[in-house]
Coordinates of C-alpha atoms in Angstrom, one line a residue:
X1056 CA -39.9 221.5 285.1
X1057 CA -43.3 223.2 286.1
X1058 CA -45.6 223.4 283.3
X1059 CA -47.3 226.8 282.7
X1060 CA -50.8 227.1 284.0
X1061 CA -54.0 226.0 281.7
X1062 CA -56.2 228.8 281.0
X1063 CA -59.5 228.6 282.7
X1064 CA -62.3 229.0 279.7
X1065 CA -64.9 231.1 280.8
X1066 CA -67.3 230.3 277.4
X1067 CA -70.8 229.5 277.5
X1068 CA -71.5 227.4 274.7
X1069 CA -75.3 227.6 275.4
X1070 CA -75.0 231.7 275.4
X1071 CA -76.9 233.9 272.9
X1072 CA -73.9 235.5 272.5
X1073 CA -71.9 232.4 271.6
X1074 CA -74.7 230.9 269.2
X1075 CA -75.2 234.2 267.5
X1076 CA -71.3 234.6 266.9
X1077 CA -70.8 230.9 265.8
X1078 CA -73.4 231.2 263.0
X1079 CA -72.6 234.8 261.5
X1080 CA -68.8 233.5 261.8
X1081 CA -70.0 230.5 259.9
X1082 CA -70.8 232.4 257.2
X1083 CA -68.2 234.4 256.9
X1084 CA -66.1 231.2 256.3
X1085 CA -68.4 230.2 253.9
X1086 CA -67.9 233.3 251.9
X1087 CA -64.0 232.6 252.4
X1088 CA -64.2 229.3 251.3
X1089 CA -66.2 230.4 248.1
X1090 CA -64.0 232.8 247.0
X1091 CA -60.9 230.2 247.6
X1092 CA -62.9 228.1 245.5
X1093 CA -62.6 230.9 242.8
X1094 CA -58.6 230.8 242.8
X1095 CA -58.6 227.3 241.8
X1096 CA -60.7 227.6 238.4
X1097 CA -57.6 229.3 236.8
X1098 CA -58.3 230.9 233.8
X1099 CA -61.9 229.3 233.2
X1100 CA -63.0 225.6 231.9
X1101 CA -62.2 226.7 227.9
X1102 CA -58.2 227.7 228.8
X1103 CA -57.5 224.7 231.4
X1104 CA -59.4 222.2 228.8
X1105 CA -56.8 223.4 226.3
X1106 CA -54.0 223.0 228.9
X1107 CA -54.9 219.4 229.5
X1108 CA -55.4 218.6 225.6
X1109 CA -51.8 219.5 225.1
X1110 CA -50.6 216.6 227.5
X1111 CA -49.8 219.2 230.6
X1112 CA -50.6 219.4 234.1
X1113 CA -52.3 222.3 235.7
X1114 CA -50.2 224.2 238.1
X1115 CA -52.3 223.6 241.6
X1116 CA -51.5 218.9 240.4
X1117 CA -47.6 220.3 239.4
X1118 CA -47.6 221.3 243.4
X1119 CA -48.7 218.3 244.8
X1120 CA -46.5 216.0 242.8
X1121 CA -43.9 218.0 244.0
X1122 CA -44.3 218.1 248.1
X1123 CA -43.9 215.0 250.4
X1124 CA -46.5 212.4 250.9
X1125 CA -48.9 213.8 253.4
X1126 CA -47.2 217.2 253.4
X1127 CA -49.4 220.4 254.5
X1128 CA -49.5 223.3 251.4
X1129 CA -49.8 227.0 253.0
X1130 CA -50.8 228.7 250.1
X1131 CA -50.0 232.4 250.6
X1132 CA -51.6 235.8 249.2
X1133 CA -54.4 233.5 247.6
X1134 CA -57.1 236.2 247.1
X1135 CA -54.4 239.0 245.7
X1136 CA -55.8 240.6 242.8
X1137 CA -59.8 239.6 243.7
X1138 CA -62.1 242.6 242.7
X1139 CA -59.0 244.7 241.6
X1140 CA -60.1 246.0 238.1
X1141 CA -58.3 243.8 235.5
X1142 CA -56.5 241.4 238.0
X1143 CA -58.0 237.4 238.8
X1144 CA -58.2 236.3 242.2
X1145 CA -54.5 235.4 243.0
X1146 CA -52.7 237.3 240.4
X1147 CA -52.0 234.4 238.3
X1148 CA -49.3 232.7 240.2
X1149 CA -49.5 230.3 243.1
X1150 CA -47.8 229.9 245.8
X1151 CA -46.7 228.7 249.8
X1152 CA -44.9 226.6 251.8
X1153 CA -44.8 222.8 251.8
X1154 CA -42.5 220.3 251.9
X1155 CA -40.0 218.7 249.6
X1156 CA -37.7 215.7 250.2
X1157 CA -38.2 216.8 254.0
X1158 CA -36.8 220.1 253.4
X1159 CA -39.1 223.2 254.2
X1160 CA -39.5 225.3 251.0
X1161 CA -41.3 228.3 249.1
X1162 CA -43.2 227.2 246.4
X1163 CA -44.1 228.9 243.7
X1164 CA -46.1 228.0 240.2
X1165 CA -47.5 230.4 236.9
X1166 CA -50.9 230.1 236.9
X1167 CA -50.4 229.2 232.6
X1168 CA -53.9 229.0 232.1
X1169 CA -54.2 232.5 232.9
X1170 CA -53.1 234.5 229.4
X1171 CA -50.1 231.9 229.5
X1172 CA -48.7 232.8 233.0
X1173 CA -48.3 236.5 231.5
X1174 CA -47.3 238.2 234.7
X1175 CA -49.2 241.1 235.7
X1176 CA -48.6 244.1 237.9
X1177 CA -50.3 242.5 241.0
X1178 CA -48.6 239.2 239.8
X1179 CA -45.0 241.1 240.4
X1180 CA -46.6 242.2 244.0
X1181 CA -47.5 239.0 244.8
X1182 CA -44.1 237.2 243.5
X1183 CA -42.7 239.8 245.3
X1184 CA -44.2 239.2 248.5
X1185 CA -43.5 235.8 248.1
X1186 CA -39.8 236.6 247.8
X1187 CA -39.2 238.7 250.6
X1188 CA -40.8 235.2 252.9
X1189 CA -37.9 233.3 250.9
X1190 CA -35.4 235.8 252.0
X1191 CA -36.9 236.5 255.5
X1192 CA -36.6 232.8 256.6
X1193 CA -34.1 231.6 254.6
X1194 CA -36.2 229.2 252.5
X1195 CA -34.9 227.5 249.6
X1196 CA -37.2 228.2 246.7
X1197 CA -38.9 225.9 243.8
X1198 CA -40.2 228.2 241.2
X1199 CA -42.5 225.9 238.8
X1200 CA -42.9 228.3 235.2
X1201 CA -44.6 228.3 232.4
X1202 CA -44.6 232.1 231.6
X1203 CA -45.9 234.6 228.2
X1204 CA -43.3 237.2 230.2
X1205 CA -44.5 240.8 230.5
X1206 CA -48.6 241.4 230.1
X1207 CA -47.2 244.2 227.4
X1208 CA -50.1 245.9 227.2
X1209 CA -50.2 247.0 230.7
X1210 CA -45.7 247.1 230.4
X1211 CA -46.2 250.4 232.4
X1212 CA -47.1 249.5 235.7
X1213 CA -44.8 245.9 236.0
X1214 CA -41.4 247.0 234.3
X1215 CA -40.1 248.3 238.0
X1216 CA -41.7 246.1 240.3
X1217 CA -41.3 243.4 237.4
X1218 CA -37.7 243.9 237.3
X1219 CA -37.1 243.5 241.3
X1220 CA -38.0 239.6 241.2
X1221 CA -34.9 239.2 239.2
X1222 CA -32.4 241.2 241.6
X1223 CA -34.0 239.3 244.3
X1224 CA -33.5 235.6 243.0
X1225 CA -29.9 236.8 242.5
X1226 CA -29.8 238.0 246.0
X1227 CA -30.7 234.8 247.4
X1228 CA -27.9 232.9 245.7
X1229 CA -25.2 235.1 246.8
X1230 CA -26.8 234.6 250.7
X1231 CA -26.9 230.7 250.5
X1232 CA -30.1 230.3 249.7
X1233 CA -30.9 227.4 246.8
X1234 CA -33.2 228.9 244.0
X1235 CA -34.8 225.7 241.8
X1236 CA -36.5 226.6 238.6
X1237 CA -38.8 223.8 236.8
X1238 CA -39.9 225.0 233.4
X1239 CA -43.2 223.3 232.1
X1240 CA -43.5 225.4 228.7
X1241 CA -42.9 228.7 227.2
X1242 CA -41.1 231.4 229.0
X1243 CA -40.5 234.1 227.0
X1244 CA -38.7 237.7 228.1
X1245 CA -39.0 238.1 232.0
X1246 CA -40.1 234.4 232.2
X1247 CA -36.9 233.3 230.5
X1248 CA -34.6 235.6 233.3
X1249 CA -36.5 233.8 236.0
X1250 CA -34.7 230.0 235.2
X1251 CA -31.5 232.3 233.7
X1252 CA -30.7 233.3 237.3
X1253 CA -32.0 230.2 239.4
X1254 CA -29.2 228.4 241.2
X1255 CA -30.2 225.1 239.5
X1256 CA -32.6 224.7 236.3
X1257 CA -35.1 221.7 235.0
X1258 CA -36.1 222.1 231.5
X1259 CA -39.5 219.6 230.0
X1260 CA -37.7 217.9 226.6
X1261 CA -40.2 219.3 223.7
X1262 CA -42.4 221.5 226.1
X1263 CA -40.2 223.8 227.8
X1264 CA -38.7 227.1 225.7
X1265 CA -36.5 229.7 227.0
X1266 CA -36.0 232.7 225.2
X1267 CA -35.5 236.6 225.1
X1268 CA -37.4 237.1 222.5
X1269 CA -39.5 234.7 220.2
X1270 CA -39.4 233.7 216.7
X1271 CA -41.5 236.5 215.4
X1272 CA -39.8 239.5 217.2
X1273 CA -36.4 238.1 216.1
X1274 CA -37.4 238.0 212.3
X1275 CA -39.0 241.7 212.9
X1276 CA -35.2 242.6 214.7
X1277 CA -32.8 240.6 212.6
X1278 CA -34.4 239.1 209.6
X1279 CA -33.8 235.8 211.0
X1280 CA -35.9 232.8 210.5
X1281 CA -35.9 230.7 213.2
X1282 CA -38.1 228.0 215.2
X1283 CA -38.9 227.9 218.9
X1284 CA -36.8 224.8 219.1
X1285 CA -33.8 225.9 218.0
X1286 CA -34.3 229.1 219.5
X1287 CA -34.5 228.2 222.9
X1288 CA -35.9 224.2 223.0
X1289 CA -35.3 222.5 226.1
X1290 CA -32.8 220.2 224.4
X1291 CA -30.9 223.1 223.4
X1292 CA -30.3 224.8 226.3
X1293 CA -29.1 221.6 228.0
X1294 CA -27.0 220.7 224.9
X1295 CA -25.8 223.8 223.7
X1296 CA -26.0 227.2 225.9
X1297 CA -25.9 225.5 229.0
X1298 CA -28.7 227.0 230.8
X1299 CA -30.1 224.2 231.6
X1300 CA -28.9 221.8 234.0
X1301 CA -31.0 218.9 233.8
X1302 CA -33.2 217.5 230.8
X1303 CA -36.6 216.0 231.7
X1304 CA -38.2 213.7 229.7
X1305 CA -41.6 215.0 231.0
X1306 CA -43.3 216.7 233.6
X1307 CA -43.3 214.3 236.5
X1308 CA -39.3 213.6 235.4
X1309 CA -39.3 217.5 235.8
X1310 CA -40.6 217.4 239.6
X1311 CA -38.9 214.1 240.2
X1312 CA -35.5 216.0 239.1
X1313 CA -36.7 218.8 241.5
X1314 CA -37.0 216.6 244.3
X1315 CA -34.0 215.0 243.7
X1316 CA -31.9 218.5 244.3
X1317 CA -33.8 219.3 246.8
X1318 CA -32.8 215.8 248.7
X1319 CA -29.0 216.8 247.9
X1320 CA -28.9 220.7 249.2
X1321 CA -27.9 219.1 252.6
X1322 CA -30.4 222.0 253.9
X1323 CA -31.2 221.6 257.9
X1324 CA -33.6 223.7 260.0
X1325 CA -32.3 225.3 262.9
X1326 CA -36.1 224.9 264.7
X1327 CA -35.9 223.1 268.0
X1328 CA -39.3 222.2 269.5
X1329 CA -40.9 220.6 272.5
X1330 CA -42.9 217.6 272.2
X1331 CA -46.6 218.8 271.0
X1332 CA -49.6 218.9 273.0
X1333 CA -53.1 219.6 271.9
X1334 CA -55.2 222.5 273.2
X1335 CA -57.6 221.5 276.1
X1336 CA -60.4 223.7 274.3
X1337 CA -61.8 222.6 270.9
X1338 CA -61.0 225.4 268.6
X1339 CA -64.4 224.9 267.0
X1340 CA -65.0 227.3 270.0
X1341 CA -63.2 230.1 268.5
X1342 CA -66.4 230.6 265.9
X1343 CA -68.5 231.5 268.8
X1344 CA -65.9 233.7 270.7
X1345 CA -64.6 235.9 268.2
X1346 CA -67.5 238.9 267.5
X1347 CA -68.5 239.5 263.9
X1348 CA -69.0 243.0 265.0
X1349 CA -65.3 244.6 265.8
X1350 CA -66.8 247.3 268.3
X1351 CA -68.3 244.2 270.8
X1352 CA -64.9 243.2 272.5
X1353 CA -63.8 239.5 273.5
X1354 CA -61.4 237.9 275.4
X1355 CA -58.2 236.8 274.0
X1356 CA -57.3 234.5 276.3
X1357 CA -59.7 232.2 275.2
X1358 CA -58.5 232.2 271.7
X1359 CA -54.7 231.5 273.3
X1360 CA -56.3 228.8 275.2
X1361 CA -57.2 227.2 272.0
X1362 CA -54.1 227.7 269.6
X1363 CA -51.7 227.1 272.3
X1364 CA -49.8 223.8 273.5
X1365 CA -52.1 222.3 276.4
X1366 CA -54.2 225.7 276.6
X1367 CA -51.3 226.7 278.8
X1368 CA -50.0 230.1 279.2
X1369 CA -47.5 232.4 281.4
X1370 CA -48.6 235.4 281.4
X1371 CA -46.6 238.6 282.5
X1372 CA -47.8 241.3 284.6
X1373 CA -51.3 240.1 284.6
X1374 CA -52.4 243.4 286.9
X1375 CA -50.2 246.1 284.9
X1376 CA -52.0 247.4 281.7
X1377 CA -54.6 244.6 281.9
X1378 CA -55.6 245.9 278.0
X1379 CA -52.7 244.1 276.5
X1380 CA -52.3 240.6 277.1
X1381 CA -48.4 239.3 277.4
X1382 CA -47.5 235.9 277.8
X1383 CA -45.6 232.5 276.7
X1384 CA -46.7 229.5 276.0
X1385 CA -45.6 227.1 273.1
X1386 CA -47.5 225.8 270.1
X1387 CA -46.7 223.1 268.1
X1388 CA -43.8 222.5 270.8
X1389 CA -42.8 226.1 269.3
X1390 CA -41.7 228.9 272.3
X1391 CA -43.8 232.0 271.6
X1392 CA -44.1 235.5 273.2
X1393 CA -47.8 236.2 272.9
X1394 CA -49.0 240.3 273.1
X1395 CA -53.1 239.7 272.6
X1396 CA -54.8 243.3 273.0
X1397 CA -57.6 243.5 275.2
X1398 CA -58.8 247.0 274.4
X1399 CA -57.6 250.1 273.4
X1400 CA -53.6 250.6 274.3
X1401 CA -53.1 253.0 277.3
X1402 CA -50.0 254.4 278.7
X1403 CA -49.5 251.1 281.1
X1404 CA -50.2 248.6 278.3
X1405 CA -47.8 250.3 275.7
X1406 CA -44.7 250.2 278.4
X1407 CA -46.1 246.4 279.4
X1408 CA -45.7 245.7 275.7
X1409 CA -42.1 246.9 275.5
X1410 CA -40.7 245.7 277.7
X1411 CA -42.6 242.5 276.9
X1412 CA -40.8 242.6 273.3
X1413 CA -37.3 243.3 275.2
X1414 CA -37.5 240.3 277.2
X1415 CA -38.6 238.0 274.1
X1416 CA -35.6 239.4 272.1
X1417 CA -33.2 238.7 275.5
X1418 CA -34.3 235.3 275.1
X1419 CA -34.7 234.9 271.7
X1420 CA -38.1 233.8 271.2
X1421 CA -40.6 234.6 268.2
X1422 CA -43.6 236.8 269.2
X1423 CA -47.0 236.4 268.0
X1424 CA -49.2 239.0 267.6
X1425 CA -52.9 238.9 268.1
X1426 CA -54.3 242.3 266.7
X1427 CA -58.0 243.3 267.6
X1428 CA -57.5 247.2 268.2
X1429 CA -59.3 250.3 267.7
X1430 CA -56.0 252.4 268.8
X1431 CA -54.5 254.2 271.7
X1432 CA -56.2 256.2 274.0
X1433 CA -56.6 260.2 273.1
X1434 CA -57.5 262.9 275.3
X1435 CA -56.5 265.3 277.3
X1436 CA -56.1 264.0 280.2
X1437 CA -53.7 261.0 278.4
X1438 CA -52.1 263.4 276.3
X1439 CA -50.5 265.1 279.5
X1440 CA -49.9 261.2 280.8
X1441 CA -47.3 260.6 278.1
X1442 CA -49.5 258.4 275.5
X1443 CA -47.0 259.6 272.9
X1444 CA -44.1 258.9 274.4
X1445 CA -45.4 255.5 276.2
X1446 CA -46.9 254.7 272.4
X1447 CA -43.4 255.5 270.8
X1448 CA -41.6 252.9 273.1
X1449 CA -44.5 250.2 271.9
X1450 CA -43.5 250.8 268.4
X1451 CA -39.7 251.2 268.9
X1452 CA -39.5 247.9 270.2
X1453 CA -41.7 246.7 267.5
X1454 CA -39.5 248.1 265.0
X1455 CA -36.2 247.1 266.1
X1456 CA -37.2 243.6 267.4
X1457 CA -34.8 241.3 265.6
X1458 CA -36.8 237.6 266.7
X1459 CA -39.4 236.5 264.2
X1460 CA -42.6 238.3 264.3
X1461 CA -46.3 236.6 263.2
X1462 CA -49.4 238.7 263.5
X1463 CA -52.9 237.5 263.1
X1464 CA -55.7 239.8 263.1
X1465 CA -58.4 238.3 264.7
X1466 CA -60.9 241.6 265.0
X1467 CA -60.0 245.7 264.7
X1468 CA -56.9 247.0 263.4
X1469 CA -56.9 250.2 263.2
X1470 CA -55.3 253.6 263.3
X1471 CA -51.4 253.6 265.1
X1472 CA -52.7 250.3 267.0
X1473 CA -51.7 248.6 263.8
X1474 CA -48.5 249.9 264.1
X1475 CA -48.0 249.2 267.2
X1476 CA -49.4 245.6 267.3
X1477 CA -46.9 244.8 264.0
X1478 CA -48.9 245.4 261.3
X1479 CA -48.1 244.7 257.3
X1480 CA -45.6 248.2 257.9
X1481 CA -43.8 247.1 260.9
X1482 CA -42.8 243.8 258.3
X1483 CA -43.8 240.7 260.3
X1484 CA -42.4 237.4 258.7
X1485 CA -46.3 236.6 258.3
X1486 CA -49.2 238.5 258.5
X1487 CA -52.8 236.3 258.4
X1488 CA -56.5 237.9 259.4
X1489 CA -60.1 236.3 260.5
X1490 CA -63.0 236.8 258.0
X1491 CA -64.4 239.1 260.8
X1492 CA -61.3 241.4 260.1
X1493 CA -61.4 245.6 259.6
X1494 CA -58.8 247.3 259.1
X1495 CA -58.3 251.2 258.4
X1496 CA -57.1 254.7 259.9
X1497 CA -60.3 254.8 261.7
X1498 CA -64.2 253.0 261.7
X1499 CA -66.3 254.7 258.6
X1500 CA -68.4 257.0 261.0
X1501 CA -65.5 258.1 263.4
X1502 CA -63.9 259.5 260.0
X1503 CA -67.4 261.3 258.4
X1504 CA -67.4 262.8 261.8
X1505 CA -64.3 263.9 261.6
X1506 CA -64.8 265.5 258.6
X1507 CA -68.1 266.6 259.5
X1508 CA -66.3 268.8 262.5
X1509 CA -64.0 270.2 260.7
X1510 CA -66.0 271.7 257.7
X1511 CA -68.5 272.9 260.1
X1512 CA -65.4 274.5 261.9
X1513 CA -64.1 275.9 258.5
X1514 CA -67.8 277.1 257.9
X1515 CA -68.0 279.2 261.0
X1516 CA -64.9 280.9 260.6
X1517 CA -66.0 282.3 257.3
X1518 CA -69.3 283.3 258.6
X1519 CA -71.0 280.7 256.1
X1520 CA -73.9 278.5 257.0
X1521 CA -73.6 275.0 256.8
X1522 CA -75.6 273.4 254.2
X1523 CA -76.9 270.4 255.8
X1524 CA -78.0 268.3 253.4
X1525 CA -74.9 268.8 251.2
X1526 CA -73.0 267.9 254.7
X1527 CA -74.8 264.7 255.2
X1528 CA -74.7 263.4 251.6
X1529 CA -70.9 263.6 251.7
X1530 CA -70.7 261.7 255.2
X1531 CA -72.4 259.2 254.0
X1532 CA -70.1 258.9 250.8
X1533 CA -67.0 258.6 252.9
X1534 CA -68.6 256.7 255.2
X1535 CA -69.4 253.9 253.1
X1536 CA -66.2 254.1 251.2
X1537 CA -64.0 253.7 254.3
X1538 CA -66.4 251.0 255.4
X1539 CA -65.5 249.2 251.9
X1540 CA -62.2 249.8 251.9
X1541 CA -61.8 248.6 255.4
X1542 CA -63.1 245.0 254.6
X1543 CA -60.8 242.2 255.0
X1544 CA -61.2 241.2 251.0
X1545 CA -60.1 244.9 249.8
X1546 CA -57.2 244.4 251.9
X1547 CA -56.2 241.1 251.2
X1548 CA -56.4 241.9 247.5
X1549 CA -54.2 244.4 248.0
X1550 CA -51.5 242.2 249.3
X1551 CA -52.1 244.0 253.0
X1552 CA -51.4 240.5 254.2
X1553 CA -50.7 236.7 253.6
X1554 CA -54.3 235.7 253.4
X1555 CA -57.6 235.2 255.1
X1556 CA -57.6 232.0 257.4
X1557 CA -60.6 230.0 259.3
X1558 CA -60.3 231.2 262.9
X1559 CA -60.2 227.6 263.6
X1560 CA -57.0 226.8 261.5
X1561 CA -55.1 229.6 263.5
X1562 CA -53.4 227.2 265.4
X1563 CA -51.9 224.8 261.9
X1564 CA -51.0 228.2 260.2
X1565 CA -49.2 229.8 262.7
X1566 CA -47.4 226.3 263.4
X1567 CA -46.0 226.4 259.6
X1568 CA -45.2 229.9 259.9
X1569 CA -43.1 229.4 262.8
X1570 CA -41.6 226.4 261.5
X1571 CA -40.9 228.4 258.6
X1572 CA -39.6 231.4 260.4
X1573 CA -37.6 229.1 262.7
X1574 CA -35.8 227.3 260.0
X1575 CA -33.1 229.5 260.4
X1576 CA -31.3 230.7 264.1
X1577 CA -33.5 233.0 266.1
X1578 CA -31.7 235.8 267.6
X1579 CA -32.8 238.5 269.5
X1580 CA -31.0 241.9 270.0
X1581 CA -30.3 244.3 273.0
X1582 CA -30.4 247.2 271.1
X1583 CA -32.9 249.5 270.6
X1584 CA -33.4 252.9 269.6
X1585 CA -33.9 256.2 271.8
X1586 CA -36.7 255.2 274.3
X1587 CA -38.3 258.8 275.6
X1588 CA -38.7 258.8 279.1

């Protein structure tokens, strides 16, 4: 069989360009790595030194005991909550994909040093988020709790989105999919519905506790005196109610338990792969290629010629709507339909794109999305071209694309060229960005200009005069809030996507998430909604 061609690198190592990208891209990892350094402090050195006293592990060495030797850990959503007023970076639960007893699962663990795993309105986001990738690629599930329930005083904003993770662990059981829960400690209200609906349940002997409602709140409701063991004691509950299935004399026993039902779900991946070959680039290269500044453009070729099996890549219609970039290639002996964008979308590059996306599905390979895009092209000249129509058959096949979809943002993403380049909305099985990421209906001084024309427009038609300092104080405002809002740790706070990844571990993450993604049949469809013509 003919291989597919190596791309030919065109980077200058020695450039000005390339030395002046490498270092401000350095720095932004830095600053990534820094604030995933943050996550890991739980909730500060006086809460995990009181965890440790009582004889437990903290959640981040739970997850490690748990997955294979040597296994990779793709934590997922890691900076959720980070600046968000009243929230911790990562919302107070972990969790990713790793494996266990060879089998490919979604891991998930309370952050208990954080108010007792007390689950928080961006903590139900997150575990929500985290249950849709469960459901999405049929991943069995290990949910490691040790959970205070509800954060009551904030009960308003999680009792709905609280109350979906419960319908969802119930909606994987009845689709096949194995739900484990390991309890470490005390999981009171919601935290005791979590293990209550699991498929299989691990319980720590005098540690774990299970109940509705705890020994005060029943004496306030009853007039009962109770304790917490008999209540809802491990011992109990594997004795007595039943809803425990297994009794673990400690924690390790706990994840050693885990393991072992994971060895006996019989659970097999449907991924089939070629054998692997490295990229002929070093994707140290990719620091010095991608631009810090999202309106200098680059090349994405040469950041396929580094993720990509052997740097090699088929592309299709290389001379029709050169602004998108459509291609195959494999990666981590993984088939892949690559659309790259290359500049804004025009009419060509939007029909390129579709049918693109048509002939992926046909075949039934996974696409991979590289977003840097400021949007399509306006004017009137375009407008009279079709660039709605041609646009709407971009995002049509988008939407109705039934093969696994992975999007990275590796520059711009903004306006409808999200949309149409699969953003969060379009619901990708994975969603990543670069440090070097913005992302918003438009850049900060396209919108204050906007604005700017329009009340000067308004002005005129009621025969005021523009007051021009007013008119440039408020630019500025919106200007710099856009600007702020459009940074890659806003977003990523705000669950806009899975997380914020070194440019040069693009290659590794997309490799799990297409493992993950291909761990069930891929199958692509034929049918597709209205296209306009």
């Amino acid at each position: 069989m003919q291989p597919y061609p190596v791309i030919a690198t065109r980077v200058d190592p020695r450039s000005e360009e390339y030395r002046a990208n490498a270092e401000a891209n350095r720095a932004a990892v830095g600053k990534l790595a820094a604030a995933l350094q943050e996550t890991t402090l739980g909730g500060g050195e006086k809460y995990v030194a009181r965890h440790r006293a009582a004889g437990k592990l903290l959640p981040r060495e739970r997850i490690e005991l748990l997955l294979d030797r040597d296994s990779y850990f793709l934590e997922l959503c890691a900076l959720a909550g980070k600046d968000v007023p009243g929230h911790v970076p990562g919302a107070g639960l972990l969790g990713g994909i790793g494996r266990v007893a060879g089998v490919e699962c979604l891991i998930t663990a309370s952050e208990s040093t954080v108010k007792g795993g007390a689950i928080s309105e961006m903590t139900a986001w997150k575990s929500g988020r985290l249950s849709d990738i469960a459901e999405h690629n049929r991943l069995p599930s290990i949910s490691m709790i040790e959970s205070a329930g509800a954060d009551l005083p904030n009960q308003s904003k999680i009792f709905v989105p609280g109350g979906r993770g419960f319908r969802d662990l119930t909606r994987r059981s009845e689709a096949g999919i194995p739900t484990v829960c390991l309890v470490f400690g005390s999981s009171t209200a919601g935290g005791a519905y979590i293990p209550g609906m699991s498929d299989y349940v691990v319980m720590v002997e005098k540690q774990a506790q299970v109940y509705l409602a705890g020994p005060p709140l029943v004496k306030m409701a009853t007039g009962e005196d109770t304790d917490h063991e008999e209540l809802g004691g491990a011992e109990m509950h594997a004795r007595v109610s039943g809803v425990s299935d297994y009794l673990a004399r400690d924690e390790r026993d706990a994840i050693r338990l885990g393991r072992e039902i994971v060895a006996h779900l019989n659970w097999t991946s449907a991924a089939q792969r070629r054998p692997v070959e490295a990229p002929k680039y070093d994707p140290e290269e990719l620091l010095g290629i991608a631009s810090p500044d999202v309106k200098v453009p680059f090349d994405q070729r040469e950041v396929i010629a580094r993720i990509v099996d052997g740097s090699r890549f088929s592309e299709f219609k290389p001379l029709y709507g050169q602004t998108l970039v459509c291609g195959w290639a494999h990666l981590h002996g993984f088939p892949i339909g690559i659309l790259a964008n290359n500049g804004i979308l025009f009419s060509e590059s939007a029909q390129k794109g579709a049918q693109f996306i048509e002939l992926c599905n046909q075949r039934d390979i996974p696409l991979l999305f590289l977003q840097n895009i400021t949007g399509f092209m306006v004017g009137r000249k375009y407008e009279q071209e079709g660039i709605i129509k041609h646009g709407a058959k971009l995002i049509n096949a988008v939407s109705n694309s039934t093969v696994p979809a992975i999007t990275v943002m590796t520059g711009a993403s903004y306006g409808a060229g999200n949309y149409a380049m699969c953003g969060r909305a379009y619901a990708p099985r994975f969603l990543f960005t670069w440090p070097n990421h913005r992302i918003a209906v438009m850049g900060g001084k396209q919108l204050a200009g906007v604005l700017d024309i329009i009340q000067r427009e308004a002005a005129a038609k009621r025969g005021e005069t523009v007051d021009e300092q007013k008119l440039a104080f408020g630019k500025a405002m919106i200007e710099a809030q856009i600007d702020k809002e459009s940074d890659p740790y806003f977003a990523t706070a705000r669950l806009w996507d899975d997380g914020i990844i070194d440019p040069r571990d693009t290659r590794t993450v997309v490799a799990i998430a297409l493992s993950a993604a291909c761990s069930s049949p891929v199958r692509g469809t034929t049918s597709w909604g209205v296209f306009r013509h």
